[in-house]
PDB file of C-alpha atoms in Angstrom:
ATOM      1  CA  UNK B  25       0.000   0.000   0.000  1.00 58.00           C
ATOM      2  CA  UNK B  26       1.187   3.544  -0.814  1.00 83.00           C
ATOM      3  CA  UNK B  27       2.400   5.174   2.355  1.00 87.00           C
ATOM      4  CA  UNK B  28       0.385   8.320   1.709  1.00 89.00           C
ATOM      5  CA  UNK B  29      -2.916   6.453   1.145  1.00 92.00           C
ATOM      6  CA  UNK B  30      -1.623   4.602   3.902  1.00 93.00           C
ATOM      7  CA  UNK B  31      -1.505   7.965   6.330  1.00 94.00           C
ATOM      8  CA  UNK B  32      -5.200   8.688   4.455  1.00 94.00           C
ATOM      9  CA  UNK B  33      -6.667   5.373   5.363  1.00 94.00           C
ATOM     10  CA  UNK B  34      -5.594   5.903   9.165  1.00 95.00           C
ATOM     11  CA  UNK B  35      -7.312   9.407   9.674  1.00 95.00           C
ATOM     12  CA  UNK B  36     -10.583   8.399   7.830  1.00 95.00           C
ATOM     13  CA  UNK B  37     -10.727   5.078  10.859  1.00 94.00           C
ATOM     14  CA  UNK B  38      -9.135   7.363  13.557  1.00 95.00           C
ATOM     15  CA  UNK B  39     -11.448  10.563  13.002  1.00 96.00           C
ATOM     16  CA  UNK B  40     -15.009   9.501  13.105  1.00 94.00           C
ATOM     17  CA  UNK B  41     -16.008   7.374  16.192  1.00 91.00           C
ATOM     18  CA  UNK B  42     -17.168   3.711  16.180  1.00 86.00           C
ATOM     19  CA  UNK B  43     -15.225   2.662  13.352  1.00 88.00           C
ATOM     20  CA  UNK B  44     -13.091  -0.883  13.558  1.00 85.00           C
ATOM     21  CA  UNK B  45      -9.539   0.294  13.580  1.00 88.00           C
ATOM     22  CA  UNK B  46      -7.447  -2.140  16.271  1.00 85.00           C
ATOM     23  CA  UNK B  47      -6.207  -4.823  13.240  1.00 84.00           C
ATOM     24  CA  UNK B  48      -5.148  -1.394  11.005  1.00 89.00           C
ATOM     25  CA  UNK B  49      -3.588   0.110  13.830  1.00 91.00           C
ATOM     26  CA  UNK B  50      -1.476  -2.750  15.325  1.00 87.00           C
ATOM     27  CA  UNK B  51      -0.620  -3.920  11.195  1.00 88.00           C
ATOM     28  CA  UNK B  52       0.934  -0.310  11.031  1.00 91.00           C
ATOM     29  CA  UNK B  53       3.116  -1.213  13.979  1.00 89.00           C
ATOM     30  CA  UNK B  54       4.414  -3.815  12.105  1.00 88.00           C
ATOM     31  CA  UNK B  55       5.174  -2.036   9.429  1.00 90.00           C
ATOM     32  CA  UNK B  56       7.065   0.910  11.707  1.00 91.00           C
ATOM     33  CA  UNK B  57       9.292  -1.880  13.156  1.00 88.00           C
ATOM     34  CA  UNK B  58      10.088  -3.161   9.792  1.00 87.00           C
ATOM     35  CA  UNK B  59      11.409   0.333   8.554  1.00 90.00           C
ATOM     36  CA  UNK B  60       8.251   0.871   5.956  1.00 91.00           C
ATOM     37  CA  UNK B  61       6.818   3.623   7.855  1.00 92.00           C
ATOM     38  CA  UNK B  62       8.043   6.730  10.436  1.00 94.00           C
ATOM     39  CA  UNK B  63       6.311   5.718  13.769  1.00 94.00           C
ATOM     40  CA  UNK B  64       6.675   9.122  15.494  1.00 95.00           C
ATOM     41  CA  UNK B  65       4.566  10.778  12.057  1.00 96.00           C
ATOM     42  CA  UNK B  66       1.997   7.641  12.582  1.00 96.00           C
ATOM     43  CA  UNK B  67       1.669   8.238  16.134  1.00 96.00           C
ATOM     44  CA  UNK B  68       0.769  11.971  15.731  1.00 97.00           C
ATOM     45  CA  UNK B  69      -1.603  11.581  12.983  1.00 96.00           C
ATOM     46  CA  UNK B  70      -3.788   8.753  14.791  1.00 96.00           C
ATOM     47  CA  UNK B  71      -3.721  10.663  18.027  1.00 96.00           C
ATOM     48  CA  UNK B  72      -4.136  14.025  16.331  1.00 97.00           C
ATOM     49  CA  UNK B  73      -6.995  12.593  14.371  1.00 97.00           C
ATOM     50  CA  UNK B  74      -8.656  11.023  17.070  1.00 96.00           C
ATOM     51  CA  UNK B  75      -8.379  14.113  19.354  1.00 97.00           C
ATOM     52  CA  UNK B  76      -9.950  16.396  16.115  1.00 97.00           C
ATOM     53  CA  UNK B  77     -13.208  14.221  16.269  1.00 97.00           C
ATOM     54  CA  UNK B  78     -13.507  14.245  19.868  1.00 97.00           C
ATOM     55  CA  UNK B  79     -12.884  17.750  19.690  1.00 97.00           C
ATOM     56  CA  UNK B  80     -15.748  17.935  17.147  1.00 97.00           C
ATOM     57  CA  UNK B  81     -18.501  16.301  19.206  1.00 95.00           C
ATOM     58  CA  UNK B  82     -17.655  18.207  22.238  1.00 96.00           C
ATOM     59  CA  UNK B  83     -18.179  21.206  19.958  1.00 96.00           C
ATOM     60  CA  UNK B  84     -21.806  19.847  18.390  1.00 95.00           C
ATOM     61  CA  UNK B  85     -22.571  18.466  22.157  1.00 94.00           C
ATOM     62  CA  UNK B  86     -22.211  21.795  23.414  1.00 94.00           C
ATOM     63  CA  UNK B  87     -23.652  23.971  20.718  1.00 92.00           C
ATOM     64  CA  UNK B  88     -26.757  21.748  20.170  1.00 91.00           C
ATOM     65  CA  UNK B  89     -27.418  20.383  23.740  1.00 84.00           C
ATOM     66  CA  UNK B  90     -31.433  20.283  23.221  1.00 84.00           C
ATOM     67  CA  UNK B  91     -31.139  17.964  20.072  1.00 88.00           C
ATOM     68  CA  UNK B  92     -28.334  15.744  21.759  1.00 85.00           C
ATOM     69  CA  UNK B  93     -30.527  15.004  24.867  1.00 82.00           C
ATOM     70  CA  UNK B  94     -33.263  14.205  22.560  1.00 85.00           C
ATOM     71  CA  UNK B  95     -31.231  12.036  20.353  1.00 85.00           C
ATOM     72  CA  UNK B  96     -29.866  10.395  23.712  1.00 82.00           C
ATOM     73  CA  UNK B  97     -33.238   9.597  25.188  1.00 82.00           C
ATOM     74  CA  UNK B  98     -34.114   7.743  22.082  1.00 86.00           C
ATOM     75  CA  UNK B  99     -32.778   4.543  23.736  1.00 85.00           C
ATOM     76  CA  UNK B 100     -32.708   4.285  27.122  1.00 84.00           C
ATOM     77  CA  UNK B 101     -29.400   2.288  27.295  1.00 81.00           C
ATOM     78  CA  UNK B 102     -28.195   5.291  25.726  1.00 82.00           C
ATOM     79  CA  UNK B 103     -29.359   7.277  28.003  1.00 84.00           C
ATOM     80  CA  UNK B 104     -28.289   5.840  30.705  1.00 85.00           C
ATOM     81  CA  UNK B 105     -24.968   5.221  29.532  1.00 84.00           C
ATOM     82  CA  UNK B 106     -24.603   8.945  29.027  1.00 84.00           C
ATOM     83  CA  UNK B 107     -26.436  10.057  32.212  1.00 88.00           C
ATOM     84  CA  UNK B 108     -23.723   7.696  34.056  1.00 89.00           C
ATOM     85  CA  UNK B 109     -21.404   9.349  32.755  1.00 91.00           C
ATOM     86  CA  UNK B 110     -22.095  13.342  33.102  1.00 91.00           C
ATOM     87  CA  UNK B 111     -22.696  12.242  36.771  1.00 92.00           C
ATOM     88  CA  UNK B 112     -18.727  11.312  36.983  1.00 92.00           C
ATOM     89  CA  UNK B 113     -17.177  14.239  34.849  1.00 95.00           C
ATOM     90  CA  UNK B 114     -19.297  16.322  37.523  1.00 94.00           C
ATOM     91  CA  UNK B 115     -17.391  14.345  40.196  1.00 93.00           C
ATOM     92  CA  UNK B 116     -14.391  13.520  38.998  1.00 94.00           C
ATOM     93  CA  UNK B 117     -13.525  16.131  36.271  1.00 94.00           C
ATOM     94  CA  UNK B 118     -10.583  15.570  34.421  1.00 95.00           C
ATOM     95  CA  UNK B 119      -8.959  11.631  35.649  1.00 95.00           C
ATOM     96  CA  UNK B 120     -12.699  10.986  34.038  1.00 95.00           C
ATOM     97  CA  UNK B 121     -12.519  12.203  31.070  1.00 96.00           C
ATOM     98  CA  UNK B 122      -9.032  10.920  30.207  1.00 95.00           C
ATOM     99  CA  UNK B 123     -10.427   7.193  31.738  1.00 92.00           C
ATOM    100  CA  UNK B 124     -14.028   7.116  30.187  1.00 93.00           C
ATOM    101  CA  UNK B 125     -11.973   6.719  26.480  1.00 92.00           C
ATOM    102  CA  UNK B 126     -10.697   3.202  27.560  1.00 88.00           C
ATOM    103  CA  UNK B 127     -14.183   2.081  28.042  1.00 87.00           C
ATOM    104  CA  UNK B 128     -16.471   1.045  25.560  1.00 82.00           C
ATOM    105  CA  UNK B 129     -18.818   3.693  23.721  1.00 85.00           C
ATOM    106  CA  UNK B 130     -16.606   6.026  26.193  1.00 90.00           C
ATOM    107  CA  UNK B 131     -15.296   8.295  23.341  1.00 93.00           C
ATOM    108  CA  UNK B 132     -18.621   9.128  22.593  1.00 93.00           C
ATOM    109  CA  UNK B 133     -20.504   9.285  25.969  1.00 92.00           C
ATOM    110  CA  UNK B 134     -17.166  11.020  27.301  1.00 95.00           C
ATOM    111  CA  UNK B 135     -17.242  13.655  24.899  1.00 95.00           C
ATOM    112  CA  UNK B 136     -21.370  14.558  24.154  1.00 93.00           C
ATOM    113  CA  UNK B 137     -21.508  14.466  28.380  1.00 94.00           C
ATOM    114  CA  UNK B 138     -18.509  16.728  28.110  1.00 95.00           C
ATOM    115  CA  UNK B 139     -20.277  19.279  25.816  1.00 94.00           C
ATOM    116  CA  UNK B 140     -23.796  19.077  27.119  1.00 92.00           C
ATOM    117  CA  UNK B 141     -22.323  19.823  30.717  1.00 92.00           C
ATOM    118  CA  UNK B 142     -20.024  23.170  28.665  1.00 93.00           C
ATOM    119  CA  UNK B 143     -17.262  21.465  31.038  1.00 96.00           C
ATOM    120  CA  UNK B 144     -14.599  23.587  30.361  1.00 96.00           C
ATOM    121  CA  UNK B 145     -12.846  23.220  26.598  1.00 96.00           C
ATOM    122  CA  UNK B 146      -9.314  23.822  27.487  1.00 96.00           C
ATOM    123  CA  UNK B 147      -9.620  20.909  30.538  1.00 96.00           C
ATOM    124  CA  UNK B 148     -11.503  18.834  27.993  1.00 97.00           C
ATOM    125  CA  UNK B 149      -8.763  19.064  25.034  1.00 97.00           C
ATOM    126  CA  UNK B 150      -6.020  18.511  27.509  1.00 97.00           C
ATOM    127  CA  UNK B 151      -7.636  15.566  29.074  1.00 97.00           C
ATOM    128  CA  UNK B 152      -8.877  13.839  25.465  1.00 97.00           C
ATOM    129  CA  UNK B 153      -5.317  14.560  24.046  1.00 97.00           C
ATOM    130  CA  UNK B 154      -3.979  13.003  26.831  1.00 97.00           C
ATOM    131  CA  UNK B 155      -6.272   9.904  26.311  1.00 96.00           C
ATOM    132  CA  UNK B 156      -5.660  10.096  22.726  1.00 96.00           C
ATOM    133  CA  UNK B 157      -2.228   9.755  23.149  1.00 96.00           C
ATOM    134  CA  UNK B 158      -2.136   6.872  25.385  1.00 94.00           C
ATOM    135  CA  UNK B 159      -4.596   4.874  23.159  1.00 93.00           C
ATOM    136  CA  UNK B 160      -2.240   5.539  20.279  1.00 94.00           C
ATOM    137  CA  UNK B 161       0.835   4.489  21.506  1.00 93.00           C
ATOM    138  CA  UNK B 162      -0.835   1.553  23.088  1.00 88.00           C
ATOM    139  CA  UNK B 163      -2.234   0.363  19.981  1.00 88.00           C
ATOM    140  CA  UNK B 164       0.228   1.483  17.399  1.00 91.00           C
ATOM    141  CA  UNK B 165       2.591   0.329  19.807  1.00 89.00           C
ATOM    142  CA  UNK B 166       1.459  -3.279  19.941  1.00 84.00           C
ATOM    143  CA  UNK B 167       2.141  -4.268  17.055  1.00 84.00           C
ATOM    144  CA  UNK B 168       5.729  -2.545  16.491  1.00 88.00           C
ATOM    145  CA  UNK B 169       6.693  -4.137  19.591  1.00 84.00           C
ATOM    146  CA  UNK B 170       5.402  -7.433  18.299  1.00 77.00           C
ATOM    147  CA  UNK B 171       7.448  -7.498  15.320  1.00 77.00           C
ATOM    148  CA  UNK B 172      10.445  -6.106  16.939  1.00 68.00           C
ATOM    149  CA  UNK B 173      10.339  -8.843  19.508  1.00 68.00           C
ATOM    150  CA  UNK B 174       9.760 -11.698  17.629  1.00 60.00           C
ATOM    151  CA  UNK B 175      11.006 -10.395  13.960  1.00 59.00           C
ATOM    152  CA  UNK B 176       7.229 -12.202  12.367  1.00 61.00           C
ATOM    153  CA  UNK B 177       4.969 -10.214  11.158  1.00 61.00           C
ATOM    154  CA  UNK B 178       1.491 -12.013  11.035  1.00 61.00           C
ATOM    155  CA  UNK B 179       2.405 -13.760  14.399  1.00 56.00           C
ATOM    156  CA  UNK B 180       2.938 -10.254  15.754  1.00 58.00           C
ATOM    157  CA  UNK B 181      -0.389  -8.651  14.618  1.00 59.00           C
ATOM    158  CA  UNK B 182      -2.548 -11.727  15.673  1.00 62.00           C
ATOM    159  CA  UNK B 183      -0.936 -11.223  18.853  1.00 59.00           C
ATOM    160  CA  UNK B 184      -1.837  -7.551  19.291  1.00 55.00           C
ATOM    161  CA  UNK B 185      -5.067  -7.926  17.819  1.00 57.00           C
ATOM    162  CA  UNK B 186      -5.502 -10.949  20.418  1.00 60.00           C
ATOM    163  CA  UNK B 187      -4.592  -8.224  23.397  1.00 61.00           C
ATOM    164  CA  UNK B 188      -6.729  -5.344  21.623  1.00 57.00           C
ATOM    165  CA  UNK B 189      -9.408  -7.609  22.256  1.00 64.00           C
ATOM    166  CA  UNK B 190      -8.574  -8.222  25.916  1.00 62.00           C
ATOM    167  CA  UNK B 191      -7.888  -5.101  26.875  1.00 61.00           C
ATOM    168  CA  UNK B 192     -11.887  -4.202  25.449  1.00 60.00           C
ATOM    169  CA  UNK B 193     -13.408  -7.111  27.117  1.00 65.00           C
ATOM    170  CA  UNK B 194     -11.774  -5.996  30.751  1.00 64.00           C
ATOM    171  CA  UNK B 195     -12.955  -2.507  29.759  1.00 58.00           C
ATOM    172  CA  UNK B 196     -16.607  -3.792  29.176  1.00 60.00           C
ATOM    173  CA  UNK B 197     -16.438  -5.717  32.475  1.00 66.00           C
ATOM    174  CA  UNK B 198     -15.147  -2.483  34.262  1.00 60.00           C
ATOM    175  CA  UNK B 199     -18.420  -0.558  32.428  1.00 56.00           C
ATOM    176  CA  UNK B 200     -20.839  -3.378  33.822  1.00 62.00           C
ATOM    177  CA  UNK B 201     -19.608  -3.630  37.184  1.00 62.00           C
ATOM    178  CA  UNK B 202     -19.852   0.470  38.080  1.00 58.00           C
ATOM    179  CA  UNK B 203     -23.162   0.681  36.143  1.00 58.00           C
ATOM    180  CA  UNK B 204     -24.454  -2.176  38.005  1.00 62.00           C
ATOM    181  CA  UNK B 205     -23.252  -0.223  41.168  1.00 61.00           C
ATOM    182  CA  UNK B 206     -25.074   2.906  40.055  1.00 55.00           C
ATOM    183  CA  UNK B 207     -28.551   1.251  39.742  1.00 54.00           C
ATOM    184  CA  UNK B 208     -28.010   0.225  43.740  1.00 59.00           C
ATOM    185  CA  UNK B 209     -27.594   4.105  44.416  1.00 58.00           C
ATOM    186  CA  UNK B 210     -30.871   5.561  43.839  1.00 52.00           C
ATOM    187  CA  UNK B 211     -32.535   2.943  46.232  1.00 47.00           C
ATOM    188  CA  UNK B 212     -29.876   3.400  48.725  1.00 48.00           C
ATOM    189  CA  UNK B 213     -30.408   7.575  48.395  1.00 47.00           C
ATOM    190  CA  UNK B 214     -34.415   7.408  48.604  1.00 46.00           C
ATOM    191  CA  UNK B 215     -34.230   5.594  51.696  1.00 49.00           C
ATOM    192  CA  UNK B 216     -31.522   8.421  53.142  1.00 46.00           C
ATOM    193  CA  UNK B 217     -34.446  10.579  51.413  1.00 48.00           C
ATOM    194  CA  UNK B 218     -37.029   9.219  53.437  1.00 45.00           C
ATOM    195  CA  UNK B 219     -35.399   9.278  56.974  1.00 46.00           C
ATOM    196  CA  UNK B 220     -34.952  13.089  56.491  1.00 47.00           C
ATOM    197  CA  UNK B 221     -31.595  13.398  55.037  1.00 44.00           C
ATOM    198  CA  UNK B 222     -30.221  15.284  52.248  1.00 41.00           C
ATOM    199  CA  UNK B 223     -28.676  13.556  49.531  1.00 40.00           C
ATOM    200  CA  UNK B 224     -25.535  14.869  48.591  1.00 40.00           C
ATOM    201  CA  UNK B 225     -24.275  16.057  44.935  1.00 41.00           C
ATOM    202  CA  UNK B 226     -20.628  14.578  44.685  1.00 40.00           C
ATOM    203  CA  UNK B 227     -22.051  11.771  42.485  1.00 42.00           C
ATOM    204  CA  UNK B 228     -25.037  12.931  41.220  1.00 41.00           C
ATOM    205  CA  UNK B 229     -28.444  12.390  42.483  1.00 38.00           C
ATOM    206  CA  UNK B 230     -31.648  11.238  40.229  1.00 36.00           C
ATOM    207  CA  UNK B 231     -32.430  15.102  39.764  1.00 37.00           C
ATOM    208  CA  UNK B 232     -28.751  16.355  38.725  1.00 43.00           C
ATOM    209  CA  UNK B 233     -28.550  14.114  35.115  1.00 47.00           C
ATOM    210  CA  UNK B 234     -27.471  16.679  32.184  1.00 46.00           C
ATOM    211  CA  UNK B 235     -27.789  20.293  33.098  1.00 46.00           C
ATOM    212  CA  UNK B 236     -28.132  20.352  36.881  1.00 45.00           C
ATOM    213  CA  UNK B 237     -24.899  20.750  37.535  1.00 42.00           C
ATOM    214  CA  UNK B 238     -23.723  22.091  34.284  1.00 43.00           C
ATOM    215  CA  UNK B 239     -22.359  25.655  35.878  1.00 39.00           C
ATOM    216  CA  UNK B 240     -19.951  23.762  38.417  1.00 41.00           C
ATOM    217  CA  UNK B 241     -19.178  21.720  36.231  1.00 44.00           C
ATOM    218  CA  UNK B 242     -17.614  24.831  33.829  1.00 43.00           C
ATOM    219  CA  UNK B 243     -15.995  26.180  36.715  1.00 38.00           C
TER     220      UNK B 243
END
């Protein structure tokens, strides 16, 4: 393959979101470790992409926050994927935002959460660049580290496309686990609710969700 369409074929799966990328990403590695590519240009145009389209759906998020909610609420998995996640930006801030990309749908719900709530841009770009630099060194990185180590290609990319995998199935169980956490919460508050005590905001309460704590949340 042409190294330029090459470089092409990397922003067009790095930019938009939900696109399969991992096997792509880990073969151009290989291809780093065997000389046929410059790994510090590939690592700045897969991070750089990936941070422009996160940058993009903060920027929609945030100037169309009526029409995202009413997209979200379409599905209620969605929903509630998204809710879950405004409720720890709100808490956490920026560790969040940087961790929410290693989970999956995160670069979406990280980034449409992040604009609905106008959390702040600057603190958003540095934490998604940050993000978007870990994720490409990890998976770029893969595969050049395959082939360096054991000097065969195809062994080398089925064994980073192997740990690709992994890594996203110990992310999903992460997701389930804290979501199935949050659904004990509300139960737990009501009956705080009930014996006269006020629940407090740090996590986000039933009534908090997308825009009641968007203004300390852009502080």
């Amino acid at each position: 393959m042409d190294v330029l369409a090459l470089y092409g074929l990397l922003v067009l799966t790095t930019l938009p979101p939900l696109v399969p990328n991992s096997a792509l990403l880990v073969t151009t590695g290989v291809l780093a470790a065997r000389g046929e590519v410059f790994l510090p240009l590939i690592l700045l145009i897969v991070g750089g992409s990936a941070l422009l389209g996160d940058v993009l759906m903060y920027l929609a998020a945030r100037r169309f926050g009526e029409p995202v909610r009413a997209w979200m609420r379409r599905k209620p998995r969605r929903e509630a994927l998204l809710e879950w996640t405004s409720r720890r930006i709100q808490r956490y801030g920026l560790p969040f935002v940087i961790a929410i990309r290693f989970l999956p749908s995160g670069r979406i719900a990280g980034a449409l959460a992040s604009g609905v709530l106008r959390y702040p841009l600057r603190k958003y770009v540095l934490g998604a660049g940050i993000a978007e630099a870990t994720w490409a060194t990890y998976s770029v990185g893969l595969g050049y580290l395959g082939s360096a180590t054991t000097g065969r290609p195809l062994y080398a990319a089925g064994i980073g496309f192997g740990v690709s995998c992994a890594v996203a199935a110990v992310g999903a169980a992460i997701q389930w686990a804290a979501r199935r956490r949050t659904l004990r919460e509300p139960s737990e508050e009501s009956g705080e609710g009930e014996s006269g005590g006020t629940s407090k905001g740090g996590d986000g309460g039933p009534g908090e969700g997308w825009g009641g704590r968007a203004s300390s949340a852009a502080t």
